[in-house]
Coordinates of C-alpha atoms in Angstrom, one line a residue:
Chain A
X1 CA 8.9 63.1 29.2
X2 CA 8.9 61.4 32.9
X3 CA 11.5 59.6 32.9
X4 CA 12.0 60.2 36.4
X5 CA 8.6 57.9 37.0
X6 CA 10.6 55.1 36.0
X7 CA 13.8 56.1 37.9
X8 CA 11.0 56.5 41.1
X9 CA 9.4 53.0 41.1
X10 CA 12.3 50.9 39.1
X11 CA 12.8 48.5 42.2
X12 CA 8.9 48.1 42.5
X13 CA 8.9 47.0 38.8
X14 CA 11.9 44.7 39.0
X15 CA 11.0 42.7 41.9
X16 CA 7.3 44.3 44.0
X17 CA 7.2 45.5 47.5
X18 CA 10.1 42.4 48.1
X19 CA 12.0 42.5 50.6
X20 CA 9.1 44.0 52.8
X21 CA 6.0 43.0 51.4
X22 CA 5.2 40.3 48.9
X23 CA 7.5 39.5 45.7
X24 CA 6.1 41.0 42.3
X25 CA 6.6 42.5 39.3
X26 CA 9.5 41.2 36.8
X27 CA 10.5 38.8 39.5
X28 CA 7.5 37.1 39.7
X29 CA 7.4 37.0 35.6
X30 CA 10.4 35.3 35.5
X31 CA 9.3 33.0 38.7
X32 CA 6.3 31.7 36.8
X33 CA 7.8 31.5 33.0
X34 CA 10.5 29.2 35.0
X35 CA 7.9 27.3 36.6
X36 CA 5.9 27.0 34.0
X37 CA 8.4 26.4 31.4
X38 CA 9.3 23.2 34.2
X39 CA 5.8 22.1 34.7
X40 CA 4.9 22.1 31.0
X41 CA 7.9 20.0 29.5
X42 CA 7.4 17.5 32.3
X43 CA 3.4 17.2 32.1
X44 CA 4.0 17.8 28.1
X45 CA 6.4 14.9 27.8
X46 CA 3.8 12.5 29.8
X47 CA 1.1 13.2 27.4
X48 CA 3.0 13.1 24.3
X49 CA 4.2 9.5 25.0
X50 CA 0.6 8.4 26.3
X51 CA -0.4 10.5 22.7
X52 CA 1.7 8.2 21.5
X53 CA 1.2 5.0 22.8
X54 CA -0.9 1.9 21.3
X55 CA -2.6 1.1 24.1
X56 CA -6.1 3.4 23.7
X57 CA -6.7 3.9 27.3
X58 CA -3.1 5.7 27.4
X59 CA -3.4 7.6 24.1
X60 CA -7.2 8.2 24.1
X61 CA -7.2 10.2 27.2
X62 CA -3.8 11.9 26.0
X63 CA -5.7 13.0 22.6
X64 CA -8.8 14.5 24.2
X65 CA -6.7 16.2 26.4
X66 CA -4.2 17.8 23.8
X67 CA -7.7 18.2 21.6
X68 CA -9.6 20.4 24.8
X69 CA -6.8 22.5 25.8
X70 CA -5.6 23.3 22.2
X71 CA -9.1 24.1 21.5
X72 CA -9.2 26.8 24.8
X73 CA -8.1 30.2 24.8
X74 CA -5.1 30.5 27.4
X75 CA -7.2 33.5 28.7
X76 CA -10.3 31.2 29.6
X77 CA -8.3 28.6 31.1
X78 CA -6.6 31.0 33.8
X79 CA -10.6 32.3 34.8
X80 CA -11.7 28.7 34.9
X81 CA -8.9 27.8 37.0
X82 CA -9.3 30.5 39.1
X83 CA -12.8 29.9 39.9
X84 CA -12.8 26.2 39.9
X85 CA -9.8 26.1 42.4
X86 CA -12.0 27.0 45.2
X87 CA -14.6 24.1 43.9
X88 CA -12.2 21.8 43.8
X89 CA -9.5 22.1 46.8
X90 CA -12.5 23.7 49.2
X91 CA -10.1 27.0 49.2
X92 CA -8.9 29.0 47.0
X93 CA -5.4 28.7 46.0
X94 CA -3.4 32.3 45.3
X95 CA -3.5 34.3 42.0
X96 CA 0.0 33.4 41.0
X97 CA -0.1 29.3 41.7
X98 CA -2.9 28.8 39.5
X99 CA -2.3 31.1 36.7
X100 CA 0.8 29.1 37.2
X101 CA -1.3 25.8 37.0
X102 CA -3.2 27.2 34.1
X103 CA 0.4 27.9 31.8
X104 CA 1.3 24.6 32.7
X105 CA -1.5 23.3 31.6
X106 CA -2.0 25.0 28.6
X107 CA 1.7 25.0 27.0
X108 CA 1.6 21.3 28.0
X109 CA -0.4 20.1 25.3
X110 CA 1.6 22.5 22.7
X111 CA 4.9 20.3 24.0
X112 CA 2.8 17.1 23.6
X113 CA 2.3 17.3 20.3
X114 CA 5.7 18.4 19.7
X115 CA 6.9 15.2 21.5
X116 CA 5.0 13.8 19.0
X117 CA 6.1 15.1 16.2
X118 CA 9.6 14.7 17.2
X119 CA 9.6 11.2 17.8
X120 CA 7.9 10.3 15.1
X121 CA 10.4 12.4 13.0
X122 CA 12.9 10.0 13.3
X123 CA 13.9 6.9 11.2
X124 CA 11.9 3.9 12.1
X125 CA 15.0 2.2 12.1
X126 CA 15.8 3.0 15.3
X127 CA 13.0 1.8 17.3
X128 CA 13.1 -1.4 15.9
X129 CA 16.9 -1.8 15.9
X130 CA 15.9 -1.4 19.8
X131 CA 13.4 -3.5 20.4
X132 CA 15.1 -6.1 18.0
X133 CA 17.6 -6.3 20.8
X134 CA 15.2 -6.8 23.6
X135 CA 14.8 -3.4 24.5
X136 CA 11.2 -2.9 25.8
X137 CA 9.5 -0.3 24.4
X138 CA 10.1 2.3 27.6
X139 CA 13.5 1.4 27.7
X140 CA 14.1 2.4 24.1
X141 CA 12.3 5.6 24.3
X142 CA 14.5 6.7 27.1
X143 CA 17.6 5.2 25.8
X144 CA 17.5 5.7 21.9
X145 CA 14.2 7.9 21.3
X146 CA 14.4 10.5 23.5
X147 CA 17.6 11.2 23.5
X148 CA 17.5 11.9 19.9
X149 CA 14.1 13.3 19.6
X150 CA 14.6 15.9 22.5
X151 CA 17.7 17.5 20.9
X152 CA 15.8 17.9 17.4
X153 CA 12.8 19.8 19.5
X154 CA 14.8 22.0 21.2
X155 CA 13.6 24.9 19.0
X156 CA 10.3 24.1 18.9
X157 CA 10.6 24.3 22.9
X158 CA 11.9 27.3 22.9
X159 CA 9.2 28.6 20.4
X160 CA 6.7 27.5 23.5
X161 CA 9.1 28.9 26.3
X162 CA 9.1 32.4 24.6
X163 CA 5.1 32.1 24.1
X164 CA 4.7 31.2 27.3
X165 CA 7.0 33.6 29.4
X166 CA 5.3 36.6 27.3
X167 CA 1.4 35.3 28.4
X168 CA 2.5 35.6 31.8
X169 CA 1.2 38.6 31.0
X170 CA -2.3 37.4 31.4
X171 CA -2.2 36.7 35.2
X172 CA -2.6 40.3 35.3
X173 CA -6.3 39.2 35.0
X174 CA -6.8 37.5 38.1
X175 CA -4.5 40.4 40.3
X176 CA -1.4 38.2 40.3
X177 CA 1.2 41.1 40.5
X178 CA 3.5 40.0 37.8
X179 CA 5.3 42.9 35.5
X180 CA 2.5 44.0 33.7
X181 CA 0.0 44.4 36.7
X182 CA 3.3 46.5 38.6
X183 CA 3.1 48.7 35.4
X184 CA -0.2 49.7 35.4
X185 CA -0.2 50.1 39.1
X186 CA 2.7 52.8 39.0
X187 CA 0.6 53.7 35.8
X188 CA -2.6 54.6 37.8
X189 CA -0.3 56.2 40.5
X190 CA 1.6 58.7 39.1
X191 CA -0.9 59.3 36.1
X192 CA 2.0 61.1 33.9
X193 CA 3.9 58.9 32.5
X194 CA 2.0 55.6 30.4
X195 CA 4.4 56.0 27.4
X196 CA 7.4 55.5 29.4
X197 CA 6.0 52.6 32.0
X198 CA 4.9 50.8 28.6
X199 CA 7.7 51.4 26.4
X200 CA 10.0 50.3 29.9
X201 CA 8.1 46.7 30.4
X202 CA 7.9 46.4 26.6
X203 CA 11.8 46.2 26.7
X204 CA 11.9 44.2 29.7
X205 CA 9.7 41.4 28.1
X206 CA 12.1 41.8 25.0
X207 CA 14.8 41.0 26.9
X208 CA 13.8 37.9 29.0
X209 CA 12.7 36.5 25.6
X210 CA 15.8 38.0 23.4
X211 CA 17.6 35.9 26.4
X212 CA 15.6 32.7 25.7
X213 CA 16.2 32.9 21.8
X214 CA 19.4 33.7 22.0
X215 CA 20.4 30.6 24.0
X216 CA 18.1 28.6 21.4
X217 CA 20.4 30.0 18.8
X218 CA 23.5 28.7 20.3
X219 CA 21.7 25.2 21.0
X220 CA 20.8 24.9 17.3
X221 CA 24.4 26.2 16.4
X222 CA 25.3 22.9 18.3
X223 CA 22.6 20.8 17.0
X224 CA 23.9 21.4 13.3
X225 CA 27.2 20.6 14.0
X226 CA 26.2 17.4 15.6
X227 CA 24.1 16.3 12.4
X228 CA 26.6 17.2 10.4
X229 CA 28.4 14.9 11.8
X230 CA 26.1 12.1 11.5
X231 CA 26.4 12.7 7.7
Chain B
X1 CA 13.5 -30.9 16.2
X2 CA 14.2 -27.9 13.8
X3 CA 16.0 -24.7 15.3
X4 CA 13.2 -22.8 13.5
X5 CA 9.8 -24.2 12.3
X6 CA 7.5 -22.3 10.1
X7 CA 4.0 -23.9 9.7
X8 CA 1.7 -22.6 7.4
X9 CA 2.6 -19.0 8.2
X10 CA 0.4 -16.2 6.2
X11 CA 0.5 -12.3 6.6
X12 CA -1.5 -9.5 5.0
X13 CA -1.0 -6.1 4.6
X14 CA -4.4 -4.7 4.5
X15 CA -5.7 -6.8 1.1
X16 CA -2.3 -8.1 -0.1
X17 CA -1.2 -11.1 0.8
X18 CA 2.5 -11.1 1.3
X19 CA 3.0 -14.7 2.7
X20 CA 1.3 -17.5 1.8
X21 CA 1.5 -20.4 3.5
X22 CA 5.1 -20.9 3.9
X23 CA 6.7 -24.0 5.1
X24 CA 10.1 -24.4 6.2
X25 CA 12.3 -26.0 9.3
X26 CA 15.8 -24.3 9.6
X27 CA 18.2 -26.9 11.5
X28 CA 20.5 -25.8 14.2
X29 CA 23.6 -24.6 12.6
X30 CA 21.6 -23.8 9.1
X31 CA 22.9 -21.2 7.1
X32 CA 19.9 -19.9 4.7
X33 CA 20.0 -18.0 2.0
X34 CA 16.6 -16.2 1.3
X35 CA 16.7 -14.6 -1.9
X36 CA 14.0 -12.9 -4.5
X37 CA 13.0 -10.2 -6.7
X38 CA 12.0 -7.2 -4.2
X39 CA 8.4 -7.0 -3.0
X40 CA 8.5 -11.3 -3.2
X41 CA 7.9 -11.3 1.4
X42 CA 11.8 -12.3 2.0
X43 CA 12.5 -9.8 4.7
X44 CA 8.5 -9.8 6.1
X45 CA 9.7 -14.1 6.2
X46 CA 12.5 -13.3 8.6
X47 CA 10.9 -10.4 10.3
X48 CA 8.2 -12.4 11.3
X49 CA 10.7 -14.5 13.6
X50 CA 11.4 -11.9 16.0
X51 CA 8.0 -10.5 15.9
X52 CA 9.1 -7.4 13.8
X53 CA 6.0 -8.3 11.7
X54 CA 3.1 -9.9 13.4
X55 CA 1.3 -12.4 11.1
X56 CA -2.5 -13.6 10.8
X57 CA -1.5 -17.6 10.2
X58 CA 0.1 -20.0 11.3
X59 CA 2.9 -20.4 13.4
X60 CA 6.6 -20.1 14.0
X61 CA 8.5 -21.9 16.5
X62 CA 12.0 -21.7 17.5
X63 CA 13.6 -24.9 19.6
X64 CA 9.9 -26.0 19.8
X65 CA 8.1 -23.0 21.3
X66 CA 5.7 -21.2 19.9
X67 CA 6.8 -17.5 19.3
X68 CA 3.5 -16.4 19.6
X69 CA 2.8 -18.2 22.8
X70 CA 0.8 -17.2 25.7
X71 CA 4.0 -17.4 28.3
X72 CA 6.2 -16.1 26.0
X73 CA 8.1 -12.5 26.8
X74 CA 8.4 -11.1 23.7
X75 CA 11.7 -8.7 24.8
X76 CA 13.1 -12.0 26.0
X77 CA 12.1 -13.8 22.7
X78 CA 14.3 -11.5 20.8
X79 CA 17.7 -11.6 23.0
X80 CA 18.2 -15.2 21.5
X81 CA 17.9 -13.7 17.7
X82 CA 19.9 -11.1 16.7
X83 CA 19.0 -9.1 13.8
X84 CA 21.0 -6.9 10.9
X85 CA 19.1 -4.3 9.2
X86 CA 20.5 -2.8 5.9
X87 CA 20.4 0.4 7.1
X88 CA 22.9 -0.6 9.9
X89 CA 20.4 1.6 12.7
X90 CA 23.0 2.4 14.5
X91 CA 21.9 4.4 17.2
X92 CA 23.8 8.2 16.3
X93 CA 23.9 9.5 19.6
X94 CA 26.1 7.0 21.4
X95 CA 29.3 5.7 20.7
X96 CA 30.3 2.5 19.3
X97 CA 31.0 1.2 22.5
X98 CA 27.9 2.4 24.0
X99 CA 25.9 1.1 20.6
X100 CA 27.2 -2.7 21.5
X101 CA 26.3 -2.6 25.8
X102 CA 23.6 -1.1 25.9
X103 CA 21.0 -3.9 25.3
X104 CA 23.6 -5.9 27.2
X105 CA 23.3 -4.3 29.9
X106 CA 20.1 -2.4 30.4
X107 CA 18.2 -5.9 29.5
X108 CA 20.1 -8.8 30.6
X109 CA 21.6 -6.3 33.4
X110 CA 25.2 -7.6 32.6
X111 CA 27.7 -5.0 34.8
X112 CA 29.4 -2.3 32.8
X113 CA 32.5 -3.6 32.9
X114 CA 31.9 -6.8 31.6
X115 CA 29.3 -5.8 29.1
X116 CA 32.2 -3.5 27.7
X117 CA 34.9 -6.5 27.5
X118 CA 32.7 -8.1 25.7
X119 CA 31.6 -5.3 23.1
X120 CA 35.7 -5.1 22.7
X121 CA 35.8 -8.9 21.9
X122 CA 33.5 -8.1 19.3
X123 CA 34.8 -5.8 17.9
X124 CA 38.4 -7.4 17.4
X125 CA 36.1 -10.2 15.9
X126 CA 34.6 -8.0 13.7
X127 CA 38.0 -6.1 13.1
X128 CA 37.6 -2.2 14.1
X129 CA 38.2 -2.7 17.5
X130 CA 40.3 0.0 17.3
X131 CA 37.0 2.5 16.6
X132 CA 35.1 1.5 20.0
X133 CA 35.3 5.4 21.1
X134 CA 33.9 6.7 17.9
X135 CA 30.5 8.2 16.9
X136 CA 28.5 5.8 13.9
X137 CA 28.9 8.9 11.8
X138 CA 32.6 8.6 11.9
X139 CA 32.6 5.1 10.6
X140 CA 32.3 4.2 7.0
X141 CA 29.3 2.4 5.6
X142 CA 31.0 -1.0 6.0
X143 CA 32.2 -0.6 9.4
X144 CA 28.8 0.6 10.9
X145 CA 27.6 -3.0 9.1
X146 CA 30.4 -4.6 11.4
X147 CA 29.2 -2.7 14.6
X148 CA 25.7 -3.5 13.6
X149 CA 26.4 -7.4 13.5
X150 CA 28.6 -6.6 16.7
X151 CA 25.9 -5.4 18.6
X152 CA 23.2 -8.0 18.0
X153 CA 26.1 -10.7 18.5
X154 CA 26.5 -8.8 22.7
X155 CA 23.1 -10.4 23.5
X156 CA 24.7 -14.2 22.7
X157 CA 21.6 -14.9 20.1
X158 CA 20.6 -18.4 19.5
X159 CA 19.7 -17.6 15.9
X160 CA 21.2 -14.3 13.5
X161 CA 19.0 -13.0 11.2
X162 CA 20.0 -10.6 8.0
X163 CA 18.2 -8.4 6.4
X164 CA 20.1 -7.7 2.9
X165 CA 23.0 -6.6 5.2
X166 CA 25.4 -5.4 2.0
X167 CA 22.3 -3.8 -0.2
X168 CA 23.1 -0.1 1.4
X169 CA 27.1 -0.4 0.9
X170 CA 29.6 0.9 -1.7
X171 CA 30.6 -1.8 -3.8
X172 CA 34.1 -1.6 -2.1
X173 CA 33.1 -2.8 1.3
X174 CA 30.3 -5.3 0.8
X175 CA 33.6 -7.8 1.2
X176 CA 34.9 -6.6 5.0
X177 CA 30.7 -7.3 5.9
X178 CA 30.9 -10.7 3.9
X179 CA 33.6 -11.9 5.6
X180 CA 32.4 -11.0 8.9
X181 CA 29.4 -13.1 7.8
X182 CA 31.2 -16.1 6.7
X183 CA 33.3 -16.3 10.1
X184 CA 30.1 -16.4 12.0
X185 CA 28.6 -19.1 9.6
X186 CA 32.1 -21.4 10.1
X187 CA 31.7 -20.8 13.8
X188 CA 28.0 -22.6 13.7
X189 CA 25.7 -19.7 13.8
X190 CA 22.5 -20.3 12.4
X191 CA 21.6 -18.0 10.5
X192 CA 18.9 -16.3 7.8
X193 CA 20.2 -14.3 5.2
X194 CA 18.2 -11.8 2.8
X195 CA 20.7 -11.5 0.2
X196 CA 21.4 -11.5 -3.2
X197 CA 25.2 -11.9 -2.9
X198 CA 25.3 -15.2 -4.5
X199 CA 29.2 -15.8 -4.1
X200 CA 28.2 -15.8 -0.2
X201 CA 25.8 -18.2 -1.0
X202 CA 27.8 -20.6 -3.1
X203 CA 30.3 -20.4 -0.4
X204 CA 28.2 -20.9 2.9
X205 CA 25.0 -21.6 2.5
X206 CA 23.6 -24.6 3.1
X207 CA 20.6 -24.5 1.3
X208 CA 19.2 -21.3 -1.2
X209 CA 15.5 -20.6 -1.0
X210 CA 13.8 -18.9 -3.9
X211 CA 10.5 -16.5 -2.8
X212 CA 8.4 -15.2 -5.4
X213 CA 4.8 -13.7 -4.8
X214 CA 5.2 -14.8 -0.4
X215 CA 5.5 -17.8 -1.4
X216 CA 8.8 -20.1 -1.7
X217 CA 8.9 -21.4 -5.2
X218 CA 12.2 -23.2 -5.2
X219 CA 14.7 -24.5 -2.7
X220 CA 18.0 -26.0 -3.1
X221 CA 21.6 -26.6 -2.2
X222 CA 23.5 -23.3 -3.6
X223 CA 25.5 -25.6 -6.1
X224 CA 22.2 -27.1 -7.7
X225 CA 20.4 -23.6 -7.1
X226 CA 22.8 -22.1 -9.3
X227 CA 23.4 -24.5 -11.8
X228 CA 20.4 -25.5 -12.9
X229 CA 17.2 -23.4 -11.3
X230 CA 14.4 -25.4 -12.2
X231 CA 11.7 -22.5 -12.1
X232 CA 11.5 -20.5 -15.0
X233 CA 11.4 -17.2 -12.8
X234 CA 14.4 -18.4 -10.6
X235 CA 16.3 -18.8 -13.6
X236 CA 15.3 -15.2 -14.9
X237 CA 16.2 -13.5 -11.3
X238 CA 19.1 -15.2 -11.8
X239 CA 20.1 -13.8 -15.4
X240 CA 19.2 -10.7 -13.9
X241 CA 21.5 -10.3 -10.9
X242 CA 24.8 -12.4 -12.0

């Protein structure tokens, strides 16, 4: 075994040529499954509440949207992106801000339709002890909805985050130099040692996501004690 | 001029007709009794006076205006009628306290402070003031009723509307909920009641309306209702529930 390969390029691994050339490897995993994991709730709440709207010009566009991108491999989106950025903006943006764009985009519709799912999950009861007070119907989303509803999706959230930090991944496609892409540089360089460099990023995947679900777990710990108490 | 007029109202769900053509004027100060076997369009009738339930016919107005009119706000239309649900719908995540102010103060924009004195005035009215920091959960099935009447009472309502407020309760505290009722009805509320608690009724009400099939097929004082129903099927609800 070459062990020592790992020992050799550890710090190129964990965070690129940083702090003399340009940021990579796990560092820039865990950049873009933060951003992403960001990007997406926002975007994903907008389109769930348009999904879930009665006005048709809000919901219609929200369902064709959730319908498209559901209906897209991840894979394709990121090549689309990256070729269509240029069309679009006149240049072309870097590797790492549009698969970044294109995670967004994808886990987005995934946390629409959990929105979804979430609010419509709860009693209908609530809503219209809302709006029977003169709450408008924005005002008792954010107030008496959401509120609820977010807490109950937090490990269908999580579910996405994990998803989404591990298709990171997938940027290796377009030359973003994200953990993978590090590995199979040292990989091609040193020639000796695959087994190690994959068994290595395959435990430092495990653990970003071990950390994800293990913070889920307390959160649901905490969720079942609160609806205990609302028995 | 009645505090509520219902003209002619009709509502279908899908096919079925629930209301048909219902008539009525409530006067300022009413206390109505609605009562009926279940599936008969009581609580569609009051939910269709905050616009709960949208109908297809006829109209409802409240001090003269048309509920359905084209200047009408209908968030605004439903601060001056409070509602009671019998599932309480307490909302789980926010305190008491929090339950009573928030329409208070996120829609008529009443300070904090104020909206809270209030809530607390309420709640001594109601008789658990002394729960104002406690969760819904923590409350018993009764007292969540009494914070439930609490809160639609914060938004001053011109009219209070129940919808079989004591169905969901343990025999044991339909009474505390009752009462709470009855003070409100002495004090000149007017008020719409789904219910089928006829010693309210007897006591309260001033007049007992009968629904059957969405539409009303008797209406009387409680004393005459009660006595001697004239309707065959009035008289067989009635041998049912008492």
């Amino acid at each position: 075994m070459h062990w020592n390969v790992i020992a050799n390029n550890l710090t190129y691994l964990l965070v690129g040529a940083y702090p003399h050339g340009e940021l990579g490897g796990l560092a820039m995993t865990i950049l873009m499954a933060l951003g992403g994991i960001f990007g997406a709730f926002w975007l994903g709440l907008v389109f769930g509440l348009m999904r879930l709207s009665k006005k048709r010009w809000l919901y219609l566009p929200a369902l064709a949207y959730i319908e498209i991108i559901r209906g897209t491999p991840l894979l394709m989106l990121i090549f689309w992106f990256y070729f269509l950025a240029p069309v679009l903006w006149g240049r072309s943006l870097p590797g790492h801000q549009s698969a970044l764009i294109s995670l967004i985009i994808f886990t987005s519709a995934y946390i629409a339709e959990i929105v979804r799912a979430g609010v419509l999950g709860l009693p209908k009861g609530q809503m219209e002890a809302a709006r029977g007070t003169g709450l408008s119907r924005m005002r008792a989303m954010r107030h008496v909805i959401l509120p609820q509803a977010l807490f109950n999706m937090v490990p269908s959230f999580v579910n996405q985050f994990v998803s989404l930090t591990k298709d990171t991944s997938l940027a290796f496609i377009i030359g973003v130099n994200e953990l993978t892409k590090a590995a199979t540089q040292v990989n091609n360089r040193t020639m000796v040692a695959p087994t190690e460099i994959f068994i290595t990023i395959a435990l430092l995947y495990f653990v970003i996501c071990y950390v994800l679900t293990a913070f889920s777990r307390r959160l649901e710990k905490k969720i079942m004690r609160y609806q205990a108490r609302q028995r | 001029m009645g505090m509520i007029e219902i003209i002619s109202l009709s509502k279908w769900f899908g096919d079925f007709q629930v209301l048909k053509d219902i008539t009525d004027t409530v006067e300022r100060g009413e206390v109505l009794v609605i009562c009926g076997p279940s599936g008969s369009g009581k609580s569609t009738l009051i939910r269709c006076i905050n616009r709960l339930e949208e109908y297809q016919q006829g109209k409802i107005l409240i001090e003269g205006l048309d509920i359905h009119g084209r200047d009408v706000d209908v968030n605004e239309l439903r601060t001056h009628i409070g509602i009671v649900f019998q599932q309480f719908n307490l909302y789980p995540h926010l305190t008491v306290l929090k339950n009573i102010t928030l329409a208070p103060v996120k829609v008529k924009g009443v300070p904090k402070a104020g909206a809270e004195r209030l809530a607390l005035e309420l709640l001594e009215r109601v008789g658990i003031h002394d729960q104002a920091r406690k969760y819904p959960a923590e409350l018993s099935g009764g007292q969540q009723q009494r914070v439930a009447i609490a809160r639609a009472l914060a938004m001053k309502p011109k009219v209070m509307l129940f919808d079989e407020p004591t169905s969901a309760l343990d025999p044991e505290m339909i009474n505390e909920v009752l009462n709470v009722m009855k003070d409100l009805a002495r004090d000149g509320m007017t008020m719409l009641c789904v219910t089928h608690e006829m010693g309210f009724a007897r006591e309260v009400a001033d007049r007992v309306i009968f629904m059957d099939g969405g539409i009303i097929l008797e209406e009387a004082p409680p004393e005459e209702f009660f006595s001697k129903p004239k309707h065959e099927r009035a008289q067989a609800f009635l041998r049912e529930i008492l």
